[in-house]
C-alpha cells in the first residue's frame, strides 16, 4: 500500500529553527511536495523536490532522499505566522498526489 | 479574478438530499481534482479530470459523481447525502494534464455538514 508518515504535532519557539520530517512508501515517485495550510484555509504550495538534495527558498528549505524515502521541511527564523499545518505529498506513478495527514506546528513566543 | 472559486462556502444538509458543490477556475488549467479533508487524515482524492470531457475515480469515489463539460467548471454531486460525507471539500487544479508533475492549486473549500 501507499503510506506517508509525518508527526502529528510539533512545538517550537519564535525565532528558532524547526525540522518537519516525512517518510513515504508509494507506488512510483514523480516528486514530493510540501504545502502549508492555516486553520480554516486552503493548502498553499511551498516546495517541490524531485532530485536528491536541498532546495532553499528564503526561510524555508526542503530536502529529499529518494533512496531512503525521506524528506524534511526546514523552517528558519520562525515567526508567529508560521503556525499552521504542513502537508507532505508524494506524486505517484499515476501523477496523483498521495497526502500525509499533516503536521500541526505551534509557535510559542 | 485569478484562481479557483468554490460555492457554497458552507452548507448544512439533511441526509438523503442531493447536493452539488461548484468549482470554477479561470487559469485554463487542464487537470482538476476534488478532495475531502477529515480530521486526522490526509487529503483524499474523490474524483479527478485530466482534461475537459474526461473524468476518473480517486481513492474514495463512492457516493459522489463529477462532470467536466468544459475547461473551467468541475462540479461534484452527492446524489443522496449521508452523515459520513460530512467533511471539508477542496477543489484543485494544475496546468498540465495527467502526465505532469506540476503544482496543484487549491480553492478555498466547502464545509459540508450532513445531519
XYZ file of N, CA and C in Angstrom:
672
model
N 0.814 -1.191 0.000
C 0.000 0.000 0.000
C 0.851 1.246 0.000
N 0.210 2.366 -0.127
C 0.903 3.642 -0.156
C 0.761 4.310 1.205
N 1.846 4.908 1.667
C 1.835 5.465 3.002
C 2.747 6.672 3.086
N 2.256 7.721 3.731
C 3.046 8.915 4.007
C 2.967 9.154 5.506
N 4.105 9.234 6.183
C 4.125 9.440 7.621
C 4.805 10.749 7.976
N 4.170 11.499 8.853
C 4.761 12.720 9.387
C 4.226 12.912 10.792
N 4.965 13.609 11.653
C 4.493 13.772 13.030
C 3.178 14.549 13.066
N 2.362 14.229 14.062
C 1.055 14.868 14.168
C 1.167 16.327 14.579
N 2.056 16.588 15.524
C 2.162 17.950 16.066
C 3.578 18.234 16.522
N 4.015 19.469 16.362
C 5.315 19.914 16.859
C 5.155 21.313 17.437
N 6.007 21.609 18.417
C 6.004 22.928 19.036
C 7.398 23.519 18.932
N 7.487 24.796 18.621
C 8.773 25.473 18.513
C 8.620 26.907 18.998
N 9.764 27.544 19.205
C 9.782 28.906 19.744
C 10.039 29.918 18.638
N 9.413 31.035 18.730
C 9.607 32.128 17.767
C 11.100 32.441 17.637
N 11.562 32.566 16.395
C 12.966 32.862 16.134
C 13.849 31.635 15.989
N 13.345 30.490 16.370
C 14.133 29.249 16.323
C 14.025 28.581 14.959
N 14.593 27.365 14.884
C 14.554 26.543 13.670
C 13.791 25.256 13.991
N 12.993 24.789 13.037
C 12.295 23.522 13.230
C 12.382 22.685 11.967
N 12.489 21.376 12.147
C 12.559 20.445 11.024
C 11.378 19.492 11.103
N 10.599 19.429 10.053
C 9.441 18.541 9.984
C 9.773 17.414 9.008
N 9.738 16.187 9.521
C 10.120 15.030 8.722
C 8.930 14.371 8.043
N 9.228 13.710 6.945
C 8.208 12.984 6.193
C 8.853 11.741 5.583
N 8.282 10.586 5.859
C 8.747 9.362 5.206
C 7.615 8.811 4.351
N 7.990 8.135 3.276
C 6.957 7.706 2.345
C 7.266 6.340 1.742
N 6.189 5.649 1.413
C 6.251 4.411 0.625
C 5.123 4.525 -0.383
N 5.490 4.633 -1.648
C 4.462 4.829 -2.681
C 4.774 3.970 -3.904
N 3.763 3.779 -4.725
C 3.945 3.061 -5.983
C 4.435 4.066 -7.011
N 5.723 4.149 -7.175
C 6.310 5.116 -8.097
C 6.544 6.448 -7.422
N 7.363 7.257 -8.054
C 7.714 8.554 -7.471
C 7.944 9.554 -8.589
N 7.156 10.624 -8.547
C 7.328 11.714 -9.511
C 7.470 13.050 -8.802
N 7.991 13.000 -7.581
C 8.256 14.236 -6.881
C 7.539 14.302 -5.547
N 8.050 15.154 -4.673
C 7.478 15.339 -3.344
C 7.193 16.816 -3.135
N 6.007 17.086 -2.618
C 5.536 18.458 -2.422
C 5.342 18.728 -0.931
N 5.578 19.954 -0.537
C 5.196 20.454 0.783
C 4.216 21.613 0.586
N 3.143 21.549 1.374
C 2.138 22.603 1.381
C 1.972 23.117 2.804
N 1.581 24.373 2.906
C 1.228 24.977 4.191
C -0.279 25.180 4.220
N -0.885 24.906 5.366
C -2.327 25.111 5.491
C -2.633 25.771 6.837
N -3.066 27.021 6.789
C -3.524 27.678 8.006
C -4.932 27.187 8.318
N -5.267 27.215 9.593
C -6.558 26.706 10.052
C -7.709 27.371 9.301
N -8.585 26.557 8.760
C -9.751 27.063 8.062
C -9.493 27.560 6.655
N -8.274 27.348 6.171
C -7.934 27.835 4.836
C -7.504 26.689 3.926
N -7.248 27.020 2.665
C -6.808 26.026 1.693
C -5.316 25.782 1.805
N -4.849 24.603 1.407
C -3.397 24.373 1.322
C -2.782 25.286 0.273
N -1.574 25.787 0.564
C -0.831 26.583 -0.406
C 0.547 25.970 -0.615
N 1.022 25.991 -1.832
C 2.265 25.343 -2.232
C 3.474 26.009 -1.589
N 4.386 25.177 -1.065
C 5.648 25.676 -0.514
C 6.842 25.250 -1.359
N 6.943 23.931 -1.648
C 8.153 23.457 -2.313
C 7.905 22.155 -3.042
N 8.816 21.865 -3.963
C 8.769 20.644 -4.771
C 10.179 20.107 -4.916
N 10.366 18.818 -4.605
C 11.656 18.152 -4.797
C 11.436 16.913 -5.648
N 12.270 16.748 -6.665
C 12.217 15.517 -7.447
C 13.596 14.850 -7.490
N 14.653 15.619 -7.269
C 16.012 15.080 -7.196
C 16.494 15.144 -5.759
N 17.442 14.277 -5.415
C 18.010 14.286 -4.072
C 18.697 15.610 -3.778
N 18.579 16.033 -2.543
C 19.288 17.233 -2.137
C 18.379 18.257 -1.518
N 18.947 19.423 -1.316
C 18.288 20.508 -0.594
C 17.857 21.602 -1.564
N 16.606 22.030 -1.427
C 16.082 23.165 -2.176
C 15.796 24.277 -1.174
N 16.412 25.429 -1.391
C 16.235 26.533 -0.442
C 15.403 27.634 -1.066
N 14.465 28.138 -0.257
C 13.586 29.215 -0.728
C 13.319 30.134 0.450
N 14.168 31.132 0.611
C 14.003 32.069 1.712
C 14.215 31.392 3.049
N 13.244 31.527 3.948
C 13.376 30.929 5.281
C 13.059 29.431 5.270
N 12.499 28.957 4.168
C 12.100 27.552 4.079
C 13.045 26.777 3.161
N 13.384 25.558 3.587
C 14.183 24.662 2.752
C 13.532 23.292 2.792
N 13.701 22.531 1.720
C 13.183 21.167 1.696
C 14.258 20.240 1.168
N 14.344 19.083 1.814
C 15.379 18.094 1.485
C 14.715 16.805 1.068
N 15.358 16.094 0.136
C 14.839 14.810 -0.327
C 15.956 13.790 -0.432
N 15.662 12.569 0.055
C 16.495 11.396 -0.197
C 15.587 10.310 -0.742
N 15.677 10.072 -2.034
C 14.797 9.078 -2.665
C 15.137 7.665 -2.221
N 16.420 7.381 -2.006
C 16.810 6.023 -1.604
C 16.277 5.681 -0.213
N 16.117 6.684 0.636
C 15.604 6.453 1.991
C 14.109 6.713 2.099
N 13.468 7.194 1.039
C 12.050 7.529 1.109
C 11.787 8.573 2.180
N 12.572 9.645 2.154
C 12.593 10.590 3.272
C 12.729 12.014 2.766
N 12.007 12.888 3.418
C 12.107 14.315 3.141
C 11.972 15.071 4.452
N 12.486 16.277 4.483
C 12.177 17.175 5.591
C 11.982 18.588 5.085
N 11.202 19.323 5.851
C 10.977 20.745 5.620
C 11.633 21.478 6.776
N 12.517 22.406 6.468
C 13.239 23.160 7.487
C 12.746 24.604 7.474
N 12.293 25.066 8.613
C 11.812 26.437 8.726
C 12.744 27.194 9.672
N 13.328 28.273 9.186
C 14.266 29.070 9.977
C 13.617 30.367 10.435
N 14.196 30.959 11.467
C 13.740 32.268 11.974
C 12.217 32.284 12.107
N 11.718 31.335 12.868
C 10.284 31.140 12.964
C 9.551 32.408 13.397
N 8.415 32.617 12.732
C 7.541 33.728 13.054
C 6.185 33.172 13.486
N 5.448 33.982 14.229
C 4.152 33.512 14.724
C 3.241 33.105 13.566
N 3.375 33.790 12.438
C 2.520 33.478 11.286
C 2.826 32.110 10.668
N 3.941 31.488 11.106
C 4.269 30.149 10.608
C 3.452 29.067 11.303
N 2.696 29.440 12.316
C 1.804 28.487 12.973
C 0.763 28.025 11.962
N 0.820 26.739 11.625
C -0.030 26.185 10.571
C 0.197 24.682 10.538
N -0.523 24.014 9.668
C -0.235 22.608 9.387
C 0.599 22.529 8.127
N 1.540 21.590 8.115
C 2.418 21.404 6.974
C 2.174 20.004 6.407
N 1.791 19.979 5.143
C 1.361 18.742 4.493
C 2.442 18.255 3.533
N 2.788 16.989 3.668
C 3.729 16.329 2.770
C 2.918 15.496 1.780
N 3.265 15.554 0.507
C 2.523 14.794 -0.502
C 3.491 14.274 -1.553
N 3.298 13.035 -1.960
C 4.137 12.414 -2.981
C 3.310 12.171 -4.239
N 3.880 12.515 -5.385
C 3.216 12.251 -6.663
C 3.611 10.849 -7.113
N 2.614 9.979 -7.263
C 2.910 8.576 -7.545
C 3.061 8.329 -9.048
N 3.128 7.069 -9.425
C 3.373 6.716 -10.828
C 2.244 7.161 -11.754
N 1.048 7.389 -11.206
C -0.091 7.871 -11.992
C -0.219 9.389 -11.964
N 0.790 10.052 -11.421
C 0.792 11.520 -11.299
C -0.336 12.010 -10.410
N -0.753 11.162 -9.455
C -1.713 11.576 -8.438
C -0.944 11.853 -7.150
N -1.431 12.809 -6.357
C -0.789 13.123 -5.090
C -1.332 12.227 -3.989
N -0.409 11.636 -3.219
C -0.738 10.882 -2.017
C -0.325 11.754 -0.841
N -1.261 12.021 0.074
C -1.046 13.016 1.114
C -0.812 12.406 2.483
N 0.125 12.992 3.224
C 0.216 12.708 4.638
C -0.891 13.444 5.381
N -1.070 13.088 6.656
C -2.132 13.688 7.465
C -1.803 15.104 7.917
N -0.529 15.503 7.742
C -0.145 16.857 8.109
C 0.469 16.947 9.490
N 1.345 17.917 9.666
C 1.972 18.202 10.959
C 1.522 19.584 11.406
N 0.863 19.641 12.552
C 0.446 20.923 13.097
C 1.614 21.527 13.845
N 2.063 22.697 13.407
C 3.190 23.385 14.027
C 2.673 24.524 14.889
N 3.020 24.470 16.170
C 2.618 25.511 17.118
C 3.852 26.326 17.439
N 3.768 27.632 17.253
C 4.877 28.530 17.553
C 4.564 29.281 18.842
N 5.484 29.223 19.788
C 5.296 29.927 21.055
C 6.231 31.125 21.135
N 5.758 32.209 21.735
C 6.612 33.411 21.828
C 7.821 33.186 22.740
N -10.901 37.759 -11.755
C -10.351 37.115 -10.563
C -9.577 35.890 -11.011
N -8.313 35.833 -10.629
C -7.481 34.701 -10.999
C -7.517 33.668 -9.902
N -7.726 32.395 -10.279
C -7.683 31.357 -9.274
C -8.868 30.421 -9.352
N -9.165 29.798 -8.235
C -10.253 28.819 -8.152
C -11.292 29.312 -7.151
N -12.532 29.253 -7.538
C -13.617 29.592 -6.623
C -14.465 28.360 -6.375
N -15.005 28.280 -5.165
C -15.890 27.192 -4.789
C -17.147 27.765 -4.163
N -18.246 27.092 -4.380
C -19.510 27.506 -3.771
C -20.348 26.269 -3.459
N -21.084 26.287 -2.336
C -21.085 27.345 -1.325
C -19.855 27.271 -0.433
N -19.702 28.263 0.456
C -18.608 28.246 1.428
C -18.867 27.187 2.482
N -20.122 27.105 2.896
C -20.520 26.084 3.851
C -21.986 25.745 3.640
N -22.351 24.553 4.098
C -23.715 24.086 3.877
C -24.055 23.044 4.919
N -25.265 23.141 5.458
C -25.818 22.088 6.304
C -26.922 21.419 5.495
N -26.845 20.095 5.435
C -27.715 19.343 4.532
C -28.375 18.190 5.274
N -29.632 17.943 4.994
C -30.311 16.789 5.577
C -29.913 15.528 4.822
N -29.733 14.455 5.559
C -29.397 13.172 4.938
C -30.453 12.804 3.902
N -29.972 12.245 2.786
C -30.865 11.845 1.713
C -31.051 12.897 0.635
N -30.646 14.143 0.928
C -30.792 15.205 -0.059
C -29.670 15.160 -1.084
N -29.945 15.703 -2.240
C -28.961 15.821 -3.319
C -28.270 17.174 -3.204
N -26.970 17.205 -3.473
C -26.212 18.453 -3.335
C -25.122 18.515 -4.381
N -24.958 19.675 -4.998
C -23.857 19.879 -5.935
C -22.937 20.968 -5.413
N -21.667 20.634 -5.291
C -20.646 21.599 -4.923
C -20.022 22.122 -6.217
N -19.889 23.435 -6.300
C -19.405 24.028 -7.541
C -17.937 24.417 -7.423
N -17.240 24.279 -8.529
C -15.824 24.655 -8.616
C -15.561 25.256 -9.986
N -14.965 26.440 -10.004
C -14.644 27.116 -11.262
C -13.237 27.681 -11.175
N -12.460 27.465 -12.238
C -11.118 28.049 -12.301
C -10.979 28.855 -13.596
N -10.205 29.927 -13.512
C -10.036 30.796 -14.680
C -8.586 30.809 -15.157
N -7.836 29.776 -14.818
C -6.420 29.709 -15.178
C -6.190 28.859 -16.421
N -7.271 28.332 -16.985
C -7.201 27.453 -18.161
C -6.374 26.201 -17.886
N -6.421 25.748 -16.630
C -5.711 24.527 -16.276
C -6.413 23.314 -16.846
N -5.607 22.319 -17.261
C -6.194 21.121 -17.841
C -6.778 20.180 -16.797
N -6.035 19.958 -15.721
C -6.434 18.948 -14.743
C -7.149 19.583 -13.556
N -8.181 18.909 -13.080
C -8.906 19.358 -11.887
C -9.186 18.181 -10.974
N -9.327 18.485 -9.669
C -9.425 17.442 -8.654
C -10.448 17.841 -7.592
N -11.069 16.833 -6.998
C -11.877 17.013 -5.801
C -11.291 16.149 -4.688
N -11.026 16.794 -3.532
C -10.540 16.115 -2.343
C -11.526 16.344 -1.197
N -11.488 15.428 -0.239
C -12.117 15.683 1.043
C -11.027 15.647 2.113
N -11.210 16.481 3.129
C -10.239 16.546 4.221
C -10.968 16.335 5.537
N -10.570 15.296 6.252
C -11.157 14.944 7.538
C -10.072 14.963 8.595
N -10.467 15.302 9.807
C -9.525 15.451 10.908
C -8.706 14.180 11.085
N -7.387 14.348 11.147
C -6.508 13.213 11.394
C -6.165 12.396 10.161
N -6.767 12.760 9.041
C -6.483 12.046 7.796
C -5.906 13.017 6.783
N -5.127 12.480 5.859
C -4.640 13.305 4.763
C -5.757 13.623 3.789
N -5.516 14.545 2.907
C -6.454 14.814 1.818
C -6.663 13.536 1.023
N -7.907 13.226 0.741
C -8.211 12.018 -0.030
C -8.908 12.403 -1.338
N -8.412 11.837 -2.414
C -8.921 12.170 -3.738
C -10.246 11.461 -3.986
N -11.247 12.235 -4.415
C -12.570 11.676 -4.695
C -12.690 11.343 -6.182
N -12.550 12.368 -7.002
C -12.568 12.228 -8.462
C -11.589 13.227 -9.048
N -11.187 12.968 -10.282
C -10.310 13.882 -10.976
C -10.677 13.935 -12.453
N -10.106 14.953 -13.114
C -10.299 15.098 -14.558
C -8.988 15.607 -15.146
N -8.402 14.862 -16.055
C -7.124 15.268 -16.648
C -7.307 16.309 -17.750
N -8.500 16.351 -18.327
C -8.791 17.336 -19.360
C -10.310 17.378 -19.556
N -10.783 18.447 -20.151
C -12.224 18.583 -20.361
C -12.755 17.375 -21.133
N -13.895 16.848 -20.656
C -14.526 15.707 -21.305
C -14.148 14.361 -20.729
N -13.157 14.340 -19.810
C -12.742 13.076 -19.195
C -12.777 13.187 -17.680
N -13.114 12.098 -17.016
C -13.079 12.056 -15.555
C -12.555 10.698 -15.108
N -12.087 10.624 -13.854
C -11.608 9.371 -13.309
C -11.910 9.286 -11.832
N -11.896 8.072 -11.304
C -12.185 7.846 -9.888
C -10.903 7.908 -9.086
N -11.011 8.505 -7.918
C -9.898 8.557 -6.995
C -9.985 7.480 -5.947
N -9.491 7.802 -4.761
C -9.421 6.830 -3.660
C -10.779 6.555 -3.039
N -11.643 7.592 -2.948
C -12.928 7.470 -2.244
C -14.078 7.997 -3.098
N -14.410 7.357 -4.217
C -15.410 7.897 -5.140
C -16.861 7.566 -4.818
N -17.095 6.580 -3.934
C -18.468 6.097 -3.725
C -19.362 7.178 -3.135
N -20.535 7.348 -3.766
C -21.498 8.342 -3.302
C -21.337 9.700 -3.961
N -20.331 9.826 -4.806
C -20.036 11.101 -5.477
C -19.978 10.901 -6.993
N -20.335 11.944 -7.723
C -20.152 11.936 -9.173
C -19.677 13.308 -9.619
N -19.018 13.339 -10.767
C -18.491 14.592 -11.319
C -18.766 14.642 -12.820
N -18.624 15.828 -13.365
C -18.679 16.020 -14.813
C -17.684 17.107 -15.173
N -17.219 17.099 -16.418
C -16.269 18.129 -16.881
C -16.648 18.494 -18.312
N -17.688 19.303 -18.385
C -18.219 19.694 -19.697
C -17.316 20.708 -20.406
N -16.567 21.479 -19.627
C -15.657 22.471 -20.204
C -14.421 22.581 -19.331
N -13.465 23.407 -19.731
C -12.195 23.523 -19.005
C -12.360 24.129 -17.630
N -13.289 25.078 -17.486
C -13.340 25.897 -16.282
C -14.087 25.271 -15.113
N -15.092 24.447 -15.386
C -16.008 24.005 -14.326
C -15.883 22.522 -14.032
N -15.966 22.196 -12.722
C -15.835 20.790 -12.320
C -16.731 20.562 -11.110
N -18.035 20.418 -11.300
C -18.951 20.247 -10.175
C -18.898 18.842 -9.598
N -19.100 18.770 -8.285
C -19.143 17.498 -7.551
C -20.553 17.323 -7.004
N -21.180 16.187 -7.291
C -22.554 15.937 -6.854
C -22.616 14.778 -5.876
N -23.344 15.019 -4.780
C -23.680 13.966 -3.834
C -25.127 13.600 -4.138
N -25.360 12.404 -4.641
C -26.712 12.039 -5.097
C -27.696 11.926 -3.936
N -27.239 11.348 -2.832
C -28.087 11.163 -1.665
C -27.176 11.218 -0.447
N -27.067 12.398 0.150
C -26.046 12.633 1.180
C -26.247 11.745 2.415
N -25.118 11.328 2.982
C -25.111 10.563 4.232
C -24.201 11.267 5.238
N -24.413 11.048 6.545
C -23.601 11.748 7.561
C -22.095 11.553 7.393
N -21.657 10.400 6.871
C -20.215 10.157 6.699
C -19.602 11.057 5.613
N -20.425 11.757 4.883
C -19.917 12.704 3.895
C -19.718 14.102 4.482
N -19.945 14.238 5.768
C -19.594 15.472 6.463
C -18.080 15.648 6.400
N -17.634 16.762 5.849
C -16.205 16.949 5.607
C -15.976 18.353 5.054
N -14.711 18.668 4.856
C -14.345 19.862 4.110
C -13.887 19.403 2.727
N -14.475 19.997 1.710
C -14.203 19.587 0.330
C -13.377 20.665 -0.369
N -12.271 20.240 -0.943
C -11.399 21.147 -1.687
C -11.348 20.746 -3.153
N -11.462 21.742 -3.995
C -11.239 21.585 -5.426
C -9.826 22.094 -5.725
N -9.139 21.453 -6.645
C -7.786 21.870 -7.014
C -7.608 21.742 -8.517
N -6.603 22.427 -9.030
C -6.313 22.318 -10.460
C -4.817 22.412 -10.695
N -4.379 21.868 -11.826
C -2.998 22.077 -12.237
C -2.955 22.230 -13.741
N -1.903 22.935 -14.191
C -1.859 23.351 -15.589
C -1.805 22.164 -16.550
N -0.924 21.212 -16.245
C -0.756 20.108 -17.172
C -1.812 19.044 -16.943
N -1.978 18.201 -17.917
C -2.927 17.111 -17.809
C -2.363 15.983 -16.974
N -2.725 14.768 -17.259
C -2.388 13.643 -16.408
C -0.906 13.472 -16.148
N -0.084 13.480 -17.186
C 1.335 13.182 -17.015
C 2.142 14.450 -16.800
N 1.823 15.154 -15.764
C 2.554 16.377 -15.488
C 2.808 16.514 -14.007
N 4.083 16.615 -13.635
C 4.429 16.728 -12.218
C 4.491 18.192 -11.814
N 3.402 18.906 -12.064
C 3.408 20.309 -11.672
C 2.471 20.534 -10.497
N 2.466 21.743 -10.019
C 1.833 22.085 -8.746
C 0.321 22.140 -8.856
N -0.349 21.619 -7.833
C -1.794 21.770 -7.723
C -2.112 23.013 -6.898
N -3.112 23.748 -7.354
C -3.575 24.947 -6.662
C -4.991 24.693 -6.169
N -5.261 25.167 -4.939
C -6.496 24.804 -4.271
C -7.483 25.967 -4.184
N -8.764 25.622 -4.249
C -9.818 26.567 -3.942
C -9.962 26.711 -2.440
N -10.838 27.633 -1.993
C -10.959 27.934 -0.565
C -11.692 26.873 0.236
N -12.351 25.924 -0.408
C -13.022 24.846 0.297
C -14.494 25.083 0.553
N -15.213 23.975 0.715
C -16.628 23.989 1.122
C -16.756 23.103 2.346
N -17.290 23.678 3.420
C -17.507 22.903 4.642
C -18.924 22.367 4.605
N -19.056 21.045 4.522
C -20.364 20.411 4.396
C -20.676 19.584 5.627
N -21.860 19.809 6.179
C -22.342 19.022 7.311
C -23.625 18.321 6.890
N -23.644 17.003 7.049
C -24.827 16.219 6.714
C -25.432 15.674 8.002
N -26.681 16.042 8.251
C -27.328 15.640 9.508
C -28.332 14.520 9.292
